[in-house]
XYZ file of C-alpha atoms in Angstrom:
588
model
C 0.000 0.000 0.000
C 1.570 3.176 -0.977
C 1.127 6.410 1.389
C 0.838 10.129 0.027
C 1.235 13.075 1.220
C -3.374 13.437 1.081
C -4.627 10.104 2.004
C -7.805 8.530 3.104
C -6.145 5.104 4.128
C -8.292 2.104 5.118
C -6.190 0.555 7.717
C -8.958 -2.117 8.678
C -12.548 -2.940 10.407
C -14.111 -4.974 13.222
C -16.901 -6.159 14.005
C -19.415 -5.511 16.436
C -21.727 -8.387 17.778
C -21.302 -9.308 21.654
C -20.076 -7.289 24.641
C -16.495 -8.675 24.019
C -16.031 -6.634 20.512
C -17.060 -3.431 22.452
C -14.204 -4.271 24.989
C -12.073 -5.205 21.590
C -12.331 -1.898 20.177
C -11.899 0.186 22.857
C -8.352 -1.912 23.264
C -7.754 -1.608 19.351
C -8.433 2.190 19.248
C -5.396 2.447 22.082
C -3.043 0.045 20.071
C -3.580 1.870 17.274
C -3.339 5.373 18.227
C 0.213 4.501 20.039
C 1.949 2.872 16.840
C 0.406 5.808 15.081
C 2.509 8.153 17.626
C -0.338 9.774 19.493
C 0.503 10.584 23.334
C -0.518 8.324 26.569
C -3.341 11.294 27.033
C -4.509 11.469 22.980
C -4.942 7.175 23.520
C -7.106 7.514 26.548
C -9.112 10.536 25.142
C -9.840 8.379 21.502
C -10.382 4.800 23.214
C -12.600 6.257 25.759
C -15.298 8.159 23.262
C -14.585 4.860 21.257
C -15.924 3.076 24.463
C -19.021 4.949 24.594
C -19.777 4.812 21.191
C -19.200 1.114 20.240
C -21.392 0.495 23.418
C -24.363 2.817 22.757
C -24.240 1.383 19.169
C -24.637 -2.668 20.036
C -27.418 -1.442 22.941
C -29.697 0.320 20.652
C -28.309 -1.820 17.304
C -27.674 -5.241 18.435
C -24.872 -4.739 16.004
C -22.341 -2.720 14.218
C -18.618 -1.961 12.690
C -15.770 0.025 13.223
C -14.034 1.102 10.104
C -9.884 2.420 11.076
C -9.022 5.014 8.667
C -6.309 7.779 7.993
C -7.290 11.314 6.531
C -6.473 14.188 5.796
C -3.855 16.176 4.263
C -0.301 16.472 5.469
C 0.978 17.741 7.519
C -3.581 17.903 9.349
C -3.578 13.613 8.998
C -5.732 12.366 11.464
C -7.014 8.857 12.927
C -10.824 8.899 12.518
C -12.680 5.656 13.568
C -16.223 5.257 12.305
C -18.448 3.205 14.096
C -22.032 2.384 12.070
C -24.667 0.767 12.994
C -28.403 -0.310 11.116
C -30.676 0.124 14.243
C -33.285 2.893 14.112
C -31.356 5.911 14.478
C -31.635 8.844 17.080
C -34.550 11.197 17.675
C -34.569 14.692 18.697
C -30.408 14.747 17.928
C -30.024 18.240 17.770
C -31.830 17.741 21.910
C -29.451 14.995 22.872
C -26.370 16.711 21.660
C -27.161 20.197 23.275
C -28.134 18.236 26.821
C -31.566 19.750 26.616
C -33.266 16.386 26.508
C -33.582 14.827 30.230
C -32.426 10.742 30.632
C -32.515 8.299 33.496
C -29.373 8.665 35.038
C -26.271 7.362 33.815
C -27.746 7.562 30.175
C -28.182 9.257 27.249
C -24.587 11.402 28.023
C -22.417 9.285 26.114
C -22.527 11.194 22.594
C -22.048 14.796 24.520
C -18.856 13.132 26.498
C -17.370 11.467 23.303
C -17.806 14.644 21.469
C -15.586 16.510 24.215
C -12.839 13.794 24.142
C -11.619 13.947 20.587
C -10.569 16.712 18.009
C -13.304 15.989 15.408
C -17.200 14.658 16.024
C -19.308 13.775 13.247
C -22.549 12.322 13.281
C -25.230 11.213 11.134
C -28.479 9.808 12.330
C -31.475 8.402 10.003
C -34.115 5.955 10.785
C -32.077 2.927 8.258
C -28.838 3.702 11.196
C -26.358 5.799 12.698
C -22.430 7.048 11.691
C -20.515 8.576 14.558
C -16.911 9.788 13.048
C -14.313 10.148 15.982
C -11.128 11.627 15.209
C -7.582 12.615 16.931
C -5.029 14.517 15.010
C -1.942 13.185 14.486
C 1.483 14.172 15.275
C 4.124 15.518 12.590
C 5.519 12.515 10.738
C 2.992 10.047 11.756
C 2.406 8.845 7.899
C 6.193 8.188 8.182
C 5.034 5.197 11.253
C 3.425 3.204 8.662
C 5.630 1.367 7.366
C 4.705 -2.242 5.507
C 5.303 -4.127 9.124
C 2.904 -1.613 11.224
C -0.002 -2.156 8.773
C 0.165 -5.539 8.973
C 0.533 -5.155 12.818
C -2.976 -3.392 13.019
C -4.625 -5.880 10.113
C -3.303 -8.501 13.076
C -4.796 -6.449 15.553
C -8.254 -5.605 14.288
C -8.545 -9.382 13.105
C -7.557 -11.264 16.606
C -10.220 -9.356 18.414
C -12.474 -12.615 19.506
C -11.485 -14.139 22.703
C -10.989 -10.529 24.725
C -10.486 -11.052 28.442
C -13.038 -8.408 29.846
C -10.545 -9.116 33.158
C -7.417 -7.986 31.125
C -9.416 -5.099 29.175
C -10.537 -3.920 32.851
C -6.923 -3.736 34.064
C -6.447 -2.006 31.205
C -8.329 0.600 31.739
C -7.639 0.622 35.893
C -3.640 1.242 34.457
C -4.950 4.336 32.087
C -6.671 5.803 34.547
C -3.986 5.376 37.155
C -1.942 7.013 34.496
C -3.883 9.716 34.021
C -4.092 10.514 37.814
C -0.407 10.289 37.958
C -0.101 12.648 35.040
C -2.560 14.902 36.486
C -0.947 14.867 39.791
C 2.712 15.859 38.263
C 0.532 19.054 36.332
C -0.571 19.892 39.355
C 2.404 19.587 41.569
C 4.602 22.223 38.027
C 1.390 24.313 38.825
C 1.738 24.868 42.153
C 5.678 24.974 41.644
C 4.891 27.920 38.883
C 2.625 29.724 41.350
C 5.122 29.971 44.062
C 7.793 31.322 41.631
C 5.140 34.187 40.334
C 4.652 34.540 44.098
C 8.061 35.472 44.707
C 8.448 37.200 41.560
C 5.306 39.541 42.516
C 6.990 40.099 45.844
C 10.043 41.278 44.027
C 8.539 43.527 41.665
C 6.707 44.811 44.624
C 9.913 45.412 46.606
C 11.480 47.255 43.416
C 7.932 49.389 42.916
C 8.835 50.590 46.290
C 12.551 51.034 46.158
C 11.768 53.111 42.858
C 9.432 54.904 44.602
C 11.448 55.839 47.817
C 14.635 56.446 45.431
C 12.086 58.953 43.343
C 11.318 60.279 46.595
C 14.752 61.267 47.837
C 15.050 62.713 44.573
C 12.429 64.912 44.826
C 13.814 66.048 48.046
C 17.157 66.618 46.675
C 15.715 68.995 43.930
C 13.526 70.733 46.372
C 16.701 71.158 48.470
C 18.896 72.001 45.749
C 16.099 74.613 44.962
C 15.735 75.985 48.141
C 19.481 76.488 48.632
C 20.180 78.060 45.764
C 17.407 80.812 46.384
C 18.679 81.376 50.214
C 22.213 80.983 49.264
C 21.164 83.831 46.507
C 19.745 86.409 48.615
C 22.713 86.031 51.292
C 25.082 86.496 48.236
C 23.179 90.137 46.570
C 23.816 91.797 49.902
C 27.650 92.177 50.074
C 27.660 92.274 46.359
C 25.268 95.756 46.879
C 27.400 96.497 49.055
C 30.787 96.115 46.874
C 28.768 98.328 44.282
C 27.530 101.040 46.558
C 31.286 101.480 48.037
C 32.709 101.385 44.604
C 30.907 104.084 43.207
C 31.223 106.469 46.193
C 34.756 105.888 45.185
C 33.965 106.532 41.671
C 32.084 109.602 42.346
C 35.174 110.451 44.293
C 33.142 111.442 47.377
C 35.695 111.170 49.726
C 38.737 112.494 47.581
C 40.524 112.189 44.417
C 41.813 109.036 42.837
C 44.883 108.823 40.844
C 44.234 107.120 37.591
C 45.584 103.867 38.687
C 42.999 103.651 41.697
C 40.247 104.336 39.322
C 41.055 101.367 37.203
C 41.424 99.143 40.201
C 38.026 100.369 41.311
C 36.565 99.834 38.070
C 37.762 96.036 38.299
C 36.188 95.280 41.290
C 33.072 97.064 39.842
C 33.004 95.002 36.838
C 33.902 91.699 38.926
C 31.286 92.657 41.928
C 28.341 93.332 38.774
C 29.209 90.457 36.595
C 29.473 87.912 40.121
C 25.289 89.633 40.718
C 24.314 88.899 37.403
C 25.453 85.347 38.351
C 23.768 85.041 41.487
C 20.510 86.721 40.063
C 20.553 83.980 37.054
C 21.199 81.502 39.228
C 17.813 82.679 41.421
C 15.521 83.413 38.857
C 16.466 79.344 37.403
C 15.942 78.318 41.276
C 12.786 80.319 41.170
C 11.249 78.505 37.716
C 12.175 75.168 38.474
C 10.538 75.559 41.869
C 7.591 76.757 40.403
C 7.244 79.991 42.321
C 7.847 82.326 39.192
C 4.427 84.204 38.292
C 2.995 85.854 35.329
C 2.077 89.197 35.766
C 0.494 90.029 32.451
C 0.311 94.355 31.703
C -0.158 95.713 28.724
C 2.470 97.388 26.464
C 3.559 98.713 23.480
C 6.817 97.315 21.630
C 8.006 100.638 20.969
C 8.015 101.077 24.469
C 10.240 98.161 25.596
C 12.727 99.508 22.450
C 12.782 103.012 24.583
C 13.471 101.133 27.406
C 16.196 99.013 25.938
C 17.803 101.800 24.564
C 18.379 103.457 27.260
C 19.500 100.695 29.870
C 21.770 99.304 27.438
C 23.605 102.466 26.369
C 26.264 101.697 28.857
C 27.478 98.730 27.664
C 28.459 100.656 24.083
C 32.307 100.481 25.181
C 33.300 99.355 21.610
C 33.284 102.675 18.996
C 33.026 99.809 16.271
C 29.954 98.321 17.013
C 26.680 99.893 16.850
C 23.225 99.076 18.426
C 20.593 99.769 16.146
C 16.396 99.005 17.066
C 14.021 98.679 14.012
C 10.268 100.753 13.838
C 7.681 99.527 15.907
C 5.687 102.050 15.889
C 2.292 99.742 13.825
C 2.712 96.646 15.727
C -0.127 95.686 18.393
C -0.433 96.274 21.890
C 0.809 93.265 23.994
C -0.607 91.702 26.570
C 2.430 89.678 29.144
C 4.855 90.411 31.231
C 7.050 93.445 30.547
C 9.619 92.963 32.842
C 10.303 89.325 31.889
C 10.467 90.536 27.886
C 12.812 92.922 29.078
C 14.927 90.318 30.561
C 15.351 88.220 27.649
C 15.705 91.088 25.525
C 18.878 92.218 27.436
C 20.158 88.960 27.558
C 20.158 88.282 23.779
C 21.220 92.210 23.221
C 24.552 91.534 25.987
C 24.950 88.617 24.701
C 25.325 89.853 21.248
C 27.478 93.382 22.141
C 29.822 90.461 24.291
C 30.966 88.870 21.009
C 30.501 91.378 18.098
C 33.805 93.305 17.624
C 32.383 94.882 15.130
C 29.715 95.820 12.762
C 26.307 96.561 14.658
C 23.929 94.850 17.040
C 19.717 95.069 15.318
C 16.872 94.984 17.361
C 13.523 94.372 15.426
C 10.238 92.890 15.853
C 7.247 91.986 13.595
C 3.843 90.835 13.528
C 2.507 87.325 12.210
C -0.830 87.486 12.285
C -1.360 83.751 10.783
C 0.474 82.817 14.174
C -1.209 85.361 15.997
C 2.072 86.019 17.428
C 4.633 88.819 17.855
C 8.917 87.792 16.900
C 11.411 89.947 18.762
C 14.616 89.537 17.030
C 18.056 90.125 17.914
C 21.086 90.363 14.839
C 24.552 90.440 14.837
C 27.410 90.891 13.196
C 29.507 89.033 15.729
C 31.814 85.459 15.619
C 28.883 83.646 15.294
C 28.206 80.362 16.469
C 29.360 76.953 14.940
C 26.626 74.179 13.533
C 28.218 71.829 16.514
C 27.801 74.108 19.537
C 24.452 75.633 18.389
C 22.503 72.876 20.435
C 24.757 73.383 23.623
C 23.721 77.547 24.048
C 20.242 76.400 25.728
C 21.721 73.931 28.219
C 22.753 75.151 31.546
C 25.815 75.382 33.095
C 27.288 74.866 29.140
C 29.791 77.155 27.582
C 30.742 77.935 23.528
C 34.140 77.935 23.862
C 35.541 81.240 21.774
C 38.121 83.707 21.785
C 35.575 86.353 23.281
C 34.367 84.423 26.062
C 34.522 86.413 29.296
C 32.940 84.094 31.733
C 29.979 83.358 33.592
C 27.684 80.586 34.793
C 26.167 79.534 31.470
C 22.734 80.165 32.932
C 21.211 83.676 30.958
C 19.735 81.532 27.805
C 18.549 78.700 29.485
C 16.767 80.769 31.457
C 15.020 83.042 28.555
C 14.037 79.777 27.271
C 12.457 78.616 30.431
C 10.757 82.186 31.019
C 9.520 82.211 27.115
C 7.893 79.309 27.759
C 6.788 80.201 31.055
C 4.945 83.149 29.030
C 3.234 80.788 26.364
C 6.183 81.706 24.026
C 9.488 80.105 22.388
C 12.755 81.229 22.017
C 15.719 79.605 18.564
C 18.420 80.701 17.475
C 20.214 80.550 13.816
C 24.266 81.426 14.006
C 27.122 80.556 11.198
C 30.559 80.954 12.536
C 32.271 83.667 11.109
C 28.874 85.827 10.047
C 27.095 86.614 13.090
C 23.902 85.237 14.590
C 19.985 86.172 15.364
C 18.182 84.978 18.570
C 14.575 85.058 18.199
C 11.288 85.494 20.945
C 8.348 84.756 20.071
C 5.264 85.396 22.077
C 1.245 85.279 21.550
C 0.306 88.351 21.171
C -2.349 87.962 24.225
C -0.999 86.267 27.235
C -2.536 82.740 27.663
C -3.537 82.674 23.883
C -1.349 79.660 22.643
C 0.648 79.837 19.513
C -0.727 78.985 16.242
C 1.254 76.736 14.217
C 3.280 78.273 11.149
C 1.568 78.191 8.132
C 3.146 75.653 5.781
C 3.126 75.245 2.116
C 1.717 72.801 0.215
C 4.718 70.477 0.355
C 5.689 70.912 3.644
C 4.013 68.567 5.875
C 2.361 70.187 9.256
C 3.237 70.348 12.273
C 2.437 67.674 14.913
C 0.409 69.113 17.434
C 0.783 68.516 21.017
C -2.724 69.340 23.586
C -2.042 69.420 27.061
C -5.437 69.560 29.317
C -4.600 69.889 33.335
C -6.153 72.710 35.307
C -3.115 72.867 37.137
C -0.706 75.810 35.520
C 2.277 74.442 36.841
C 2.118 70.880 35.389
C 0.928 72.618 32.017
C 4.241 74.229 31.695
C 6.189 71.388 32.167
C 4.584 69.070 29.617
C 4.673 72.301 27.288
C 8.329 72.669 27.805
C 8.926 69.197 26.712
C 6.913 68.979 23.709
C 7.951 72.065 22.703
C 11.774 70.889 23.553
C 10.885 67.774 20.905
C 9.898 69.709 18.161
C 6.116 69.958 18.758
C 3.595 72.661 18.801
C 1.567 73.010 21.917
C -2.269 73.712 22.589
C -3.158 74.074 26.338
C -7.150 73.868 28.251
C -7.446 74.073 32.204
C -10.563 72.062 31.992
C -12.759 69.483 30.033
C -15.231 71.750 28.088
C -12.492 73.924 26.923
C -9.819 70.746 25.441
C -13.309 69.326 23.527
C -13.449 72.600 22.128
C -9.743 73.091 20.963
C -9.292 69.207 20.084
C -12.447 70.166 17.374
C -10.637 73.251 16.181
C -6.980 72.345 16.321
C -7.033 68.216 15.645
C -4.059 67.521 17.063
C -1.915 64.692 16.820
C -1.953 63.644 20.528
C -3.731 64.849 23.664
C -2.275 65.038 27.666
C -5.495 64.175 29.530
C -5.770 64.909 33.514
C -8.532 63.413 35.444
C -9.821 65.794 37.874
C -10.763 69.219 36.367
C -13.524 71.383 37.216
C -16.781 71.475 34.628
C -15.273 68.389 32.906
C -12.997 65.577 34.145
C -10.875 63.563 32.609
C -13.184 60.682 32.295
C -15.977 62.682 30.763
C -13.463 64.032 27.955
C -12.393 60.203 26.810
C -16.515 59.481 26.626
C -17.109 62.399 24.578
C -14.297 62.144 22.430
C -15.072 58.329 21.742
C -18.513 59.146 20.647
C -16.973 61.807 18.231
C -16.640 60.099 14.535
C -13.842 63.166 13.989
C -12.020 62.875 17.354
C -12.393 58.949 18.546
C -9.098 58.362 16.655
C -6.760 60.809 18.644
C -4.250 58.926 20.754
C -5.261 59.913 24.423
C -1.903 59.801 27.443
C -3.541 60.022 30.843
C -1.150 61.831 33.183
C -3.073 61.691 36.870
C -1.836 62.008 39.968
C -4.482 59.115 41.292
C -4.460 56.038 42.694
C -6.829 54.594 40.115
C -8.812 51.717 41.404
C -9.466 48.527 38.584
C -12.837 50.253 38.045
C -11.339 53.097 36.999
C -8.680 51.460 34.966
C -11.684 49.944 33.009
C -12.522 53.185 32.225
C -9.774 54.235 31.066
C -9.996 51.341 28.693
C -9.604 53.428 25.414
C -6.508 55.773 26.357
C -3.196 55.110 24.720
C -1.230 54.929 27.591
C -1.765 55.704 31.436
C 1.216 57.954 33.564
C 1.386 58.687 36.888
C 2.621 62.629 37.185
C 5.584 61.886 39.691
C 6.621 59.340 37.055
C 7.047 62.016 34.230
C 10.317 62.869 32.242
C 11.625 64.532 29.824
C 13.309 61.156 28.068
C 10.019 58.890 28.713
C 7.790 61.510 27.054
C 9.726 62.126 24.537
C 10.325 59.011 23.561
C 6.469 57.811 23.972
C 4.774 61.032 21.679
C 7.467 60.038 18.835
C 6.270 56.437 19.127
C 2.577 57.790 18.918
C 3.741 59.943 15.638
C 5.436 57.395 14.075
C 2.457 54.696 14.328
C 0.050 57.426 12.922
C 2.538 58.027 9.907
């Protein structure tokens, strides 16, 4: 007999006419299944639905067959024994096999238990007699088994069944059983093994959860520490340095006598040292002062031509080179602003020192314009100066880092860092463009109104827009930081203290990912995700939760449709980043 590769293989049949051929074939249905490779557990599932079948088959027949047979196609062969009978078929089937129809007990279960032992069930029922197919798949390589010897093993088989010790069948079937509680025993002894190893595994991760936690902790205390020391260590620093600058210009003024020339220029060192060691200290408060949180907005309103006058005249002093000129553009048709003057000042006469510091010569340009499509005023500062190289223009923004360059004089490293952190504080952004050599232009750009966030650029047709970042959180504080991150990344930002407000913005501004918090006046968090799902336009925005809660596994359902869940002591700048450019890329 040859074997392919799609077979339907006859391998032999049996009888059945007495008690002893149901014992036979519940035997021959083992034997088989083992030469044909199936496991101890696949031989006890197929000879016990065998059992029940062969048996309800000579009850209600008084006779019958069981036809061995291979199918299928490789590598899905199976075993499939079909056991027919001519009695006078079942009623109600469709009752009996669904357990809806009642019996006596201990019968009328046997088709619903040999269904649930084997692979595949077939049956067909008519009043001229019944087929019930029964079938186990087979393992990979089972055709390969039967060879010339094991088919003429099983003809041996199937044909020797008369004579069948109901004794030896019953021990049999006592040793499969006994198997089967052995085997069940060992599954249960690797389960409980497995569940004490999670145990202790839980336990661990538990342990490092709270190690994490305390280590965030101390953290948190350091920087509050850090914080607080550099503000107190501040103020204790500004008072002798007043004091060095009061005493120095009494001497200057030459209150208390003449100097000879040499005094004055020893004076006018310590002067110099005394101002530029304050402009340290106050740097190094104001930073203290943002990253504590205690820095507020005081919003006026102002005119640009007015900070120019202002400019103008504070910064005429530091026009020691005849060379370089400081030049400010019109201003005179721009809007009236609405933020705070004093901090625009401050970045204004860091970028306008900054740029008198390394410009020997040439001229220093102050201008500003309008954008109306950004709603947005740009302050910018121009010079003619050494410029800045491609490598180091990234390091200028990071604190406590230095441009190395023949003109450096100095200092902490701390006055654009912390224009960028008060531009941001103010809803705005600060960049920079340099080329060594040719000078460079530091830009501000603020909404016009305070608390009116920036439009995005307008783009052209080929360039692509923006990604847009909305942050929702009625708390101001944790607003700026998730600002100053996406902003840091290269994304535009949309803020909303409350629910009712981000539904409003996500309709008008579709951006590309949304901040949620959960508990905001008018609207929480949990009503925003609800509305937004039932929004055809808006159920497809990726939603981060940042909360501060314990959520409970109620809650957690809720929050079901959100992309991703963050506790707020858990934020940073790296693990945002890093999860809104994996939200980006999926939606490219």
């Amino acid at each position: 007999m040859s074997v392919t590769a799609s077979a339907r293989i006859l391998l032999g049949s049996m009888p059945l006419t007495c008690p002893e051929d149901v014992v036979a074939a519940r035997l021959n249905a083992r034997q088989v299944a083992e030469i044909l490779g199936l496991d101890r557990q696949g031989q006890t599932r197929l000879a016990t639905a065998v059992s029940e079948i062969t048996r309800n088959a000579f009850a209600y027949a008084g006779k019958g067959r069981v036809d061995f047979l291979i199918e299928g196609t490789a590598p899905a062969h199976t075993l499939s024994l079909l056991v027919v009978d001519e009695g006078p078929g079942i009623r109600d089937l469709d009752s009996v096999l669904s357990g809806l129809r009642a019996y006596a007990p201990g019968r009328g279960t046997g088709l619903v238990s040999a269904r649930r032992l084997v692979d595949q069930f077939d049956i067909q029922s008519a009043p001229a007699g019944t087929t019930v197919r029964l079938a186990q798949r087979l393992p990979h390589g089972a055709l390969a088994r039967l060879t010339r010897d094991a088919q003429q093993q099983i003809g041996q088989l199937l044909a020797s069944h008369q004579g069948t010790d109901p004794l030896d069948a019953l021990h049999e079937q006592n040793r499969e059983i006994l198997d089967s509680i052995t085997d069940l025993q060992e599954r249960q002894a690797e389960t409980a093994r497995l569940n004490q190893e999670l145990e202790e595994t839980n336990r661990g991760v538990v342990a490092l959860y709270s190690e994490l936690e305390e280590k965030a902790e101390q953290l948190r205390g350091v920087s509050d520490t850090k914080s607080r020391f550099l503000s107190h260590m501040s103020h204790e620093f500004r008072t002798p340095l007043n004091s060095i600058l009061a005493l120095s210009r009494l001497l200057v003024d030459r209150v208390d006598g003449d100097l000879n020339s040499e005094q004055e220029r020893q004076v006018q060192y310590i002067r110099k040292s005394a101002q530029g060691l304050l402009d340290m200290v106050n740097d190094l408060l104001d930073l203290a002062k943002v990253e504590a949180g205690k820095v507020d907005v005081k919003p006026v309103e102002f005119s640009v031509e007015g900070i120019f006058a202002s400019l103008r005249a504070t910064l005429r002093p530091l026009l020691t080179n005849p060379s370089v000129d400081l030049l400010f553009g019109h201003a005179e048709h721009l809007p009236v602003m609405l933020a705070d003057e004093q901090k625009v000042i401050q970045i204004l006469r860091n970028f306008i020192s900054n740029a008198l510091k390394f410009t020997e010569q040439g001229h220093v340009l102050v201008e500003a314009r309008h954008e109306p499509a950004r709603q947005s005023i740009v302050f910018s500062v121009q010079d003619t100066g050494i410029g800045i190289a491609a490598q180091d223009l990234g390091l200028i923004f990071e604190e406590f880092s230095q441009v190395d360059g023949r003109l450096q004089q100095g200092g902490t490293g701390l006055g654009l860092p912390l224009t960028r952190r008060l531009a941001l504080l103010m809803g705005g952004e600060v960049r920079a463009t340099s080329q060594s050599g040719q000078g460079s232009t530091f830009e501000l750009v603020l909404p016009v109104r305070f608390g009116q966030a920036l439009s995005a650029p307008a783009s052209s047709p080929e360039t692509p827009r923006a990604h847009r970042v909305l942050v929702v959180d009625d708390e101001e504080a944790f607003r700026y930081v998730l600002r100053h991150i996406a902003q840091d990344a290269g994304y535009g930002v949309q803020e909303a203290p409350d629910g009712l407000s981000a539904l409003q913005s996500a309709r008008e501004q579709r951006p590309d990912i949304i901040f949620l918090d959960l508990a905001m006046p008018q609207l929480d968090g949990f009503g925003v995700l609800e509305r937004l799902a039932q929004s055809p336009d808006l159920a497809s925005i990726p939603v981060v939760v940042c909360t501060s809660q314990l959520l409970s596994i109620e809650q957690k359902r809720l929050l079901a449709s959100a992309h991703a869940i963050v506790q707020k002591q858990d934020v940073s700048r790296d693990g945002l980043t890093a999860l809104m450019q994996a939200v980006m890329a999926r939606d490219a």
